[in-house]
mmCIF file of C-alpha atoms in Angstrom:
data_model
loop_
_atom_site.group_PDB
_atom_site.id
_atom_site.type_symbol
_atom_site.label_atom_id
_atom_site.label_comp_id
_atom_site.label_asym_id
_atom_site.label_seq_id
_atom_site.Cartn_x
_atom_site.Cartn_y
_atom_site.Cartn_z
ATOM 1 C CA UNK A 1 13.637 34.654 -38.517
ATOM 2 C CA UNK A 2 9.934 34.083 -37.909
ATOM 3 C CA UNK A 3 7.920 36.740 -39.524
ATOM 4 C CA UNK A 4 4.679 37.519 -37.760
ATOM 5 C CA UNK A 5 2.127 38.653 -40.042
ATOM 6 C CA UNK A 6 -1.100 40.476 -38.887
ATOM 7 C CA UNK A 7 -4.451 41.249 -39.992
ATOM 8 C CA UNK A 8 -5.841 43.607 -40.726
ATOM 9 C CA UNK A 9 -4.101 46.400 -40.299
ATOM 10 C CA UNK A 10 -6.994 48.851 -38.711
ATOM 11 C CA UNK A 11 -9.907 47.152 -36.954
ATOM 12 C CA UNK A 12 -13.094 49.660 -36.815
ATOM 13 C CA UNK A 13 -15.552 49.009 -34.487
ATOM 14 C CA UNK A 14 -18.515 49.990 -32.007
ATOM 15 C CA UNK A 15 -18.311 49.648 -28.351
ATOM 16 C CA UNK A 16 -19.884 46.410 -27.497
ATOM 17 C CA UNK A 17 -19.030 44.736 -30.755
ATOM 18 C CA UNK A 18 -16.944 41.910 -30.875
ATOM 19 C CA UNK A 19 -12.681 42.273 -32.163
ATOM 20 C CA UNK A 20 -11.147 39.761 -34.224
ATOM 21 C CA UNK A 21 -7.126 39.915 -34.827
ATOM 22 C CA UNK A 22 -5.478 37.564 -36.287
ATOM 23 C CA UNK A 23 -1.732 36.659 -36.286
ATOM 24 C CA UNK A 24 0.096 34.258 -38.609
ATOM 25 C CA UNK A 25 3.578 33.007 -38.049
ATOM 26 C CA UNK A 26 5.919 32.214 -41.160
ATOM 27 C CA UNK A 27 6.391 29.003 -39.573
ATOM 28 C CA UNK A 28 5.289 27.156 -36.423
ATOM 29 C CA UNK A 29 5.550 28.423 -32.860
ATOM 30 C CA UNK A 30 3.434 25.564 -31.005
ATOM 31 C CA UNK A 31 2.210 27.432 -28.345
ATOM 32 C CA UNK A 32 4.759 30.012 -27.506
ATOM 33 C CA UNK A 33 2.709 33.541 -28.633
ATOM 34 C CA UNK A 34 1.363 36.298 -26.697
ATOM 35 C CA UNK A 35 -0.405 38.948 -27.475
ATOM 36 C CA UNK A 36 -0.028 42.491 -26.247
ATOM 37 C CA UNK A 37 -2.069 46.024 -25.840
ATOM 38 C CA UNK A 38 -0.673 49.440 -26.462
ATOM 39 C CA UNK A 39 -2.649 52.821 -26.001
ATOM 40 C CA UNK A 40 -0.545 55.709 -27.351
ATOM 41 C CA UNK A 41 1.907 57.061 -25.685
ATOM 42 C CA UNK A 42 2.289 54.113 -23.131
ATOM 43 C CA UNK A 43 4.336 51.026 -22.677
ATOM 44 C CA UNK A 44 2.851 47.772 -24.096
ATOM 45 C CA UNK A 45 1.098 45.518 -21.772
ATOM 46 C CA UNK A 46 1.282 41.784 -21.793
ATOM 47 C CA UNK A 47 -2.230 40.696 -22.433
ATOM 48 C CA UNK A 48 -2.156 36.948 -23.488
ATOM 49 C CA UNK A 49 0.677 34.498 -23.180
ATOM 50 C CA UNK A 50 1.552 30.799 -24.690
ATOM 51 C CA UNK A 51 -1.410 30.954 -27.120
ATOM 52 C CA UNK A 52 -4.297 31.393 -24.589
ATOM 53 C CA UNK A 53 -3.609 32.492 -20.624
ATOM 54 C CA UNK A 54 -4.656 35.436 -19.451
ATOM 55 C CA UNK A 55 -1.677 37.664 -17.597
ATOM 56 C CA UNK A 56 -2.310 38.829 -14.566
ATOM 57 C CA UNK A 57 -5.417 41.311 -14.178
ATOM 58 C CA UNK A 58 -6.614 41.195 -17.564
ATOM 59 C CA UNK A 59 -10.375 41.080 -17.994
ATOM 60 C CA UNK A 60 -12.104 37.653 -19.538
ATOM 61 C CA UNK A 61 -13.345 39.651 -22.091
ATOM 62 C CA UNK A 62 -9.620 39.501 -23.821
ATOM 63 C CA UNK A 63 -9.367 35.581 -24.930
ATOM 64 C CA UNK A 64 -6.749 34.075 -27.137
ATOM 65 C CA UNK A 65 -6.709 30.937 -29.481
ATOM 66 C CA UNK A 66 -4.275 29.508 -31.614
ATOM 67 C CA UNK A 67 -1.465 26.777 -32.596
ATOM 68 C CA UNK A 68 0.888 26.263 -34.808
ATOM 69 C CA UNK A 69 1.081 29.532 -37.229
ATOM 70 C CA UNK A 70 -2.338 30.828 -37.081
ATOM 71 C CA UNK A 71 -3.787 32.705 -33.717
ATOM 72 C CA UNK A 72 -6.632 34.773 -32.743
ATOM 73 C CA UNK A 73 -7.393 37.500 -30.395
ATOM 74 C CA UNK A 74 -10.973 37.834 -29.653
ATOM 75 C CA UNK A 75 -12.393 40.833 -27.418
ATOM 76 C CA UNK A 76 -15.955 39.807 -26.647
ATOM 77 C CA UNK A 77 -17.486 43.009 -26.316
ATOM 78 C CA UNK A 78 -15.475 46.125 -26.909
ATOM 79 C CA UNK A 79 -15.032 48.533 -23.769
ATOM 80 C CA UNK A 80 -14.105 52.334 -24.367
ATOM 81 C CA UNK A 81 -10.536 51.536 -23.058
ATOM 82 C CA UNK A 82 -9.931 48.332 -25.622
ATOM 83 C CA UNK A 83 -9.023 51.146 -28.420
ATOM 84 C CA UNK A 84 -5.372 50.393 -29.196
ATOM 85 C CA UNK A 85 -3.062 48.952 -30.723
ATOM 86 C CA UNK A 86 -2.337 45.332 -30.260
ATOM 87 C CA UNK A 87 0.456 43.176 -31.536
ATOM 88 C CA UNK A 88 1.473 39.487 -31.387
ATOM 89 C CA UNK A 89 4.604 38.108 -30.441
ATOM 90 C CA UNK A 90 6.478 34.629 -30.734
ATOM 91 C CA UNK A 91 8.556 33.195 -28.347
ATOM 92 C CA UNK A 92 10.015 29.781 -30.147
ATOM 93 C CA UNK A 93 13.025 30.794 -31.734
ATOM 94 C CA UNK A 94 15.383 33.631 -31.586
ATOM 95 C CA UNK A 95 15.045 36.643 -32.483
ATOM 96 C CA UNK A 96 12.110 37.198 -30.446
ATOM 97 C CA UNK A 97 9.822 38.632 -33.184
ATOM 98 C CA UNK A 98 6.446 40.866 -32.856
ATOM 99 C CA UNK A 99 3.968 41.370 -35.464
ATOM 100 C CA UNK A 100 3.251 45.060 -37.248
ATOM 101 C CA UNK A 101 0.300 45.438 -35.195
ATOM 102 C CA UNK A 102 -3.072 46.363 -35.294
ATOM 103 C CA UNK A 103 -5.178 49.191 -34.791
ATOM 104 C CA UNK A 104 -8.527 48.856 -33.317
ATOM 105 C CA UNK A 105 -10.180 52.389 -33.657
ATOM 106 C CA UNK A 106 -13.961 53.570 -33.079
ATOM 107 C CA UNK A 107 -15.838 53.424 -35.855
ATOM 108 C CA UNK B 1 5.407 49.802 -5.712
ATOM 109 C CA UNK B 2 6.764 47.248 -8.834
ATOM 110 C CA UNK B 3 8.291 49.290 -11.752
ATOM 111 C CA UNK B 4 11.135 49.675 -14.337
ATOM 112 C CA UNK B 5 12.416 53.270 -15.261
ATOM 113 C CA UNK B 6 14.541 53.839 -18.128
ATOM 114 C CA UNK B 7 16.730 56.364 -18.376
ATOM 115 C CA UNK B 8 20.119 57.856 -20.394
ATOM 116 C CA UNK B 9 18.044 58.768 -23.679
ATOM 117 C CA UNK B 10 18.813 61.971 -25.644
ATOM 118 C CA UNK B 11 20.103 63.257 -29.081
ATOM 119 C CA UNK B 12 23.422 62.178 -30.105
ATOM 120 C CA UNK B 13 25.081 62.181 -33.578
ATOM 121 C CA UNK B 14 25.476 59.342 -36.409
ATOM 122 C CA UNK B 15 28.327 57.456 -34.948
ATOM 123 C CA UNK B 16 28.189 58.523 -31.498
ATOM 124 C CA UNK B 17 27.141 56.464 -28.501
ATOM 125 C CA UNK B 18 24.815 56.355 -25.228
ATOM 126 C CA UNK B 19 24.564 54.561 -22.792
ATOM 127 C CA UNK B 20 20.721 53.461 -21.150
ATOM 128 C CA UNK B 21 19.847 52.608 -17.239
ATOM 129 C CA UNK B 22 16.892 50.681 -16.308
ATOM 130 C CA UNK B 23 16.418 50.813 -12.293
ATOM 131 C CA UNK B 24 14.401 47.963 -11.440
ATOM 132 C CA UNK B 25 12.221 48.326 -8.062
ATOM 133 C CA UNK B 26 9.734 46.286 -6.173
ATOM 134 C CA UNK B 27 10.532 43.129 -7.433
ATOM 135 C CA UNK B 28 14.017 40.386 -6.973
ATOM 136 C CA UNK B 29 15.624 41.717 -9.818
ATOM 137 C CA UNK B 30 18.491 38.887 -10.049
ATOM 138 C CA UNK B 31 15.671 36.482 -10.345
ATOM 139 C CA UNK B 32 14.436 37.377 -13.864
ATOM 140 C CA UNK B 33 15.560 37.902 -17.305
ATOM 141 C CA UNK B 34 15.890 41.518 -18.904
ATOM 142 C CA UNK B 35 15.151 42.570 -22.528
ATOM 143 C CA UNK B 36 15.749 45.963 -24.415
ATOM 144 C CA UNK B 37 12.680 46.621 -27.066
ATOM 145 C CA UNK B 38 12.609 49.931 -29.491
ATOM 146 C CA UNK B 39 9.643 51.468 -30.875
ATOM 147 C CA UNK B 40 10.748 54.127 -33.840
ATOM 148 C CA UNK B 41 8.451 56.537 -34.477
ATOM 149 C CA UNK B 42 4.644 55.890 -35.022
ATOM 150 C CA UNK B 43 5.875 52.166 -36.085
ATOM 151 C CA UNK B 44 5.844 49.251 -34.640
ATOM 152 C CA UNK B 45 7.989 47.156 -31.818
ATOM 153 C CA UNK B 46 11.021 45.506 -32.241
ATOM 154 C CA UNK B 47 12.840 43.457 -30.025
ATOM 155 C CA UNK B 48 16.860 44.281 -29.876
ATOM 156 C CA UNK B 49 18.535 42.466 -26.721
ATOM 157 C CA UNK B 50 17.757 39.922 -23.907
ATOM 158 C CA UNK B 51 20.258 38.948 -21.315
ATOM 159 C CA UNK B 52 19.132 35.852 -19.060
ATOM 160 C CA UNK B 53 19.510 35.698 -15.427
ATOM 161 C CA UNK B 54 23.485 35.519 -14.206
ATOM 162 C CA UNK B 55 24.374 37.229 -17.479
ATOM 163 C CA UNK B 56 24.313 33.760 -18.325
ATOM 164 C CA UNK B 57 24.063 34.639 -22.156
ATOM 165 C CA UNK B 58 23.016 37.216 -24.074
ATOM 166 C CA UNK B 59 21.024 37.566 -27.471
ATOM 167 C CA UNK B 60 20.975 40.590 -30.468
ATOM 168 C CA UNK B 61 19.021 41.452 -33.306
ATOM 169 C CA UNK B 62 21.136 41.635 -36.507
ATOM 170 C CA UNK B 63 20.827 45.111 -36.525
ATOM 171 C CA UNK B 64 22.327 46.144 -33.285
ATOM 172 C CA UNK B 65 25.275 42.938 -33.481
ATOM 173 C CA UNK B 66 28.333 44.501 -32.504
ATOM 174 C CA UNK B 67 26.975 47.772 -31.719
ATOM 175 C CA UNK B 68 25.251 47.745 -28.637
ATOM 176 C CA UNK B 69 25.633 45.929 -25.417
ATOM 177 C CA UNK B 70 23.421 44.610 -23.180
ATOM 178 C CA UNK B 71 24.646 44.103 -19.189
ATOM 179 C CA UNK B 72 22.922 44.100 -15.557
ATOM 180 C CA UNK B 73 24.287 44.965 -12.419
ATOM 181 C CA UNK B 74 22.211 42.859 -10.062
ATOM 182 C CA UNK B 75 23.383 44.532 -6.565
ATOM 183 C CA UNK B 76 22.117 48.016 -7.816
ATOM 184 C CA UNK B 77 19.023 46.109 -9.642
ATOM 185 C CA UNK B 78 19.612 47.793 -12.504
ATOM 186 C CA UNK B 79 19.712 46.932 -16.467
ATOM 187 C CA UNK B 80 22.236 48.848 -18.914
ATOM 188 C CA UNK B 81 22.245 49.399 -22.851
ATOM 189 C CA UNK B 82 25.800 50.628 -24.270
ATOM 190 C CA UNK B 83 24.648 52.114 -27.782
ATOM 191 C CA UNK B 84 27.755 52.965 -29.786
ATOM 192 C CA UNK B 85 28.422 53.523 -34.113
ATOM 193 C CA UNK B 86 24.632 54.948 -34.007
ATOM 194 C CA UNK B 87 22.712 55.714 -36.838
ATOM 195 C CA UNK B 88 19.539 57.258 -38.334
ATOM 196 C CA UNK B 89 17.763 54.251 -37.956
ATOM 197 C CA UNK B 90 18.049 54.040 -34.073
ATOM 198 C CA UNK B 91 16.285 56.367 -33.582
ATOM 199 C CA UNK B 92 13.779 54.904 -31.354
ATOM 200 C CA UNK B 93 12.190 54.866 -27.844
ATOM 201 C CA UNK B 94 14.101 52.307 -25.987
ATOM 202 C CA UNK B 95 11.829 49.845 -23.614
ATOM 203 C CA UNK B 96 13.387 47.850 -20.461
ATOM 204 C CA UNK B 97 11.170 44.899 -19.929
ATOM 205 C CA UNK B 98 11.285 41.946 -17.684
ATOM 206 C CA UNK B 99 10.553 38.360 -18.699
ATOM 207 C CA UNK B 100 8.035 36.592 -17.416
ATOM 208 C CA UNK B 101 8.775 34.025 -14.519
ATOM 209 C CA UNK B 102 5.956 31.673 -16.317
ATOM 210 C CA UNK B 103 7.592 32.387 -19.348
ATOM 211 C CA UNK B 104 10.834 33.221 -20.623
ATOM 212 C CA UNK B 105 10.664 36.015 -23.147
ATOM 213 C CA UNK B 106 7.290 36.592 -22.508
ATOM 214 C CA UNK B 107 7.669 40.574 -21.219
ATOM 215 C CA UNK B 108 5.076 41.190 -18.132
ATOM 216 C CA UNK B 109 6.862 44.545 -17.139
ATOM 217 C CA UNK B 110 7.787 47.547 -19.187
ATOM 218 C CA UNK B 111 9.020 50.759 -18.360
ATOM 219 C CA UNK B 112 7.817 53.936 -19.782
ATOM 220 C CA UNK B 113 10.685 54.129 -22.338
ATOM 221 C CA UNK B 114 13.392 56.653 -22.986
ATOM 222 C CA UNK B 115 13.716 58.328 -26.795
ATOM 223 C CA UNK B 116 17.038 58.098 -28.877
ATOM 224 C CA UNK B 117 17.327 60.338 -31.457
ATOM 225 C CA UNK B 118 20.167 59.907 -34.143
ATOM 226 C CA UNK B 119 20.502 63.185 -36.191
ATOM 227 C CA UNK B 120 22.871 65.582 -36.718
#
């Protein structure tokens, strides 16, 4: 099983600074990682997909880079609705694995 | 209006079973692959159960092997999850989601979940 491993566990930040989440994977994935957004109480929403595409109707702000086992998440500038949680997933191998998340909270 | 609503979620007993419905709307249903994914309680998610388009195969987590089954029926476009031999550590809310055409296993659409609670 590919383990997903991400850091750090609680992001705390400003509105209007920049988010950086990282993701490793125990081993590679190439390019076959998304990333995802969850506020509470809501479904997840697919964010970013193999490595770096944005899904459908996200904002540019939300980029993703990455390869291999190590991937990034960058928000450039932190809107009042980016506070959530956000988790990585791998696609390469079964089982489909996700990563423990991370928590981007106002600081 | 494109969605996925999950339903058949409740309180059942260790060892009992349940059975979840996903009713798929606004989109060709038969044309994508479905996946089951649980979120337990303030944690984080975990992917149980895909089935690919046909029911041409289906995938498990460990955990659920032999204890749940995943199935679609595509002329009522709708997704099912047969729980059965539950325990404590199901307790969960249960996601449908759809896989990406652009991606298999890549989950663009998620319902709004239904809880499973395992106590007695």
């Amino acid at each position: 099983e590919i383990v997903l491993t991400q850091s750090p566990a609680t992001l705390s930040l400003s509105p209007g600074e920049r988010a950086t989440l990282s993701c490793r994977a125990s081993q590679s994935v190439s390019s076959y990682f998304a990333w995802y957004q969850q506020k509470p109480g809501q479904a997840p929403r697919l964010l970013i997909y193999d490595a770096s595409n944005r899904a459908t109707g996200i904002p540019a702000r939300f980029s993703g880079s990455g390869s291999g086992t190590d991937f990034t998440l960058t928000i450039s500038s932190l809107e009042p609705e980016d506070f959530a949680v956000y988790y990585c997933q791998q696609r390469a191998n079964w089982p489909l694995t996700f990563g423990g998340g991370t928590k981007v909270e106002i600081k | 209006e494109v969605q996925l609503v999950e339903s058949g979620g409740g309180l059942v007993e260790p060892g009992g079973s349940l059975r979840l419905s996903c009713a798929a709307s606004g989109f060709t249903f038969s044309s994508y692959s479905m996946n089951w994914v649980r979120q337990a309680p303030g944690k984080g998610l975990e992917w149980v159960s895909s089935i690919l388009i046909n029911s041409g195969y289906m995938k498990y987590a460990d955990s659920v092997q032999g204890r749940f089954t995943i199935s679609r029926d595509d002329a009522k476009n709708s997704l099912y999850f047969q729980l059965s031999s539950l325990r404590a550590e199901d307790t969960a809310v249960y996601y449908c989601a759809r896989s990406a055409n652009f991606g298999y296993w890549y989950l663009d659409l998620w319902g709004r979940g239904t809880l499973v609670t395992v106590s007695s």
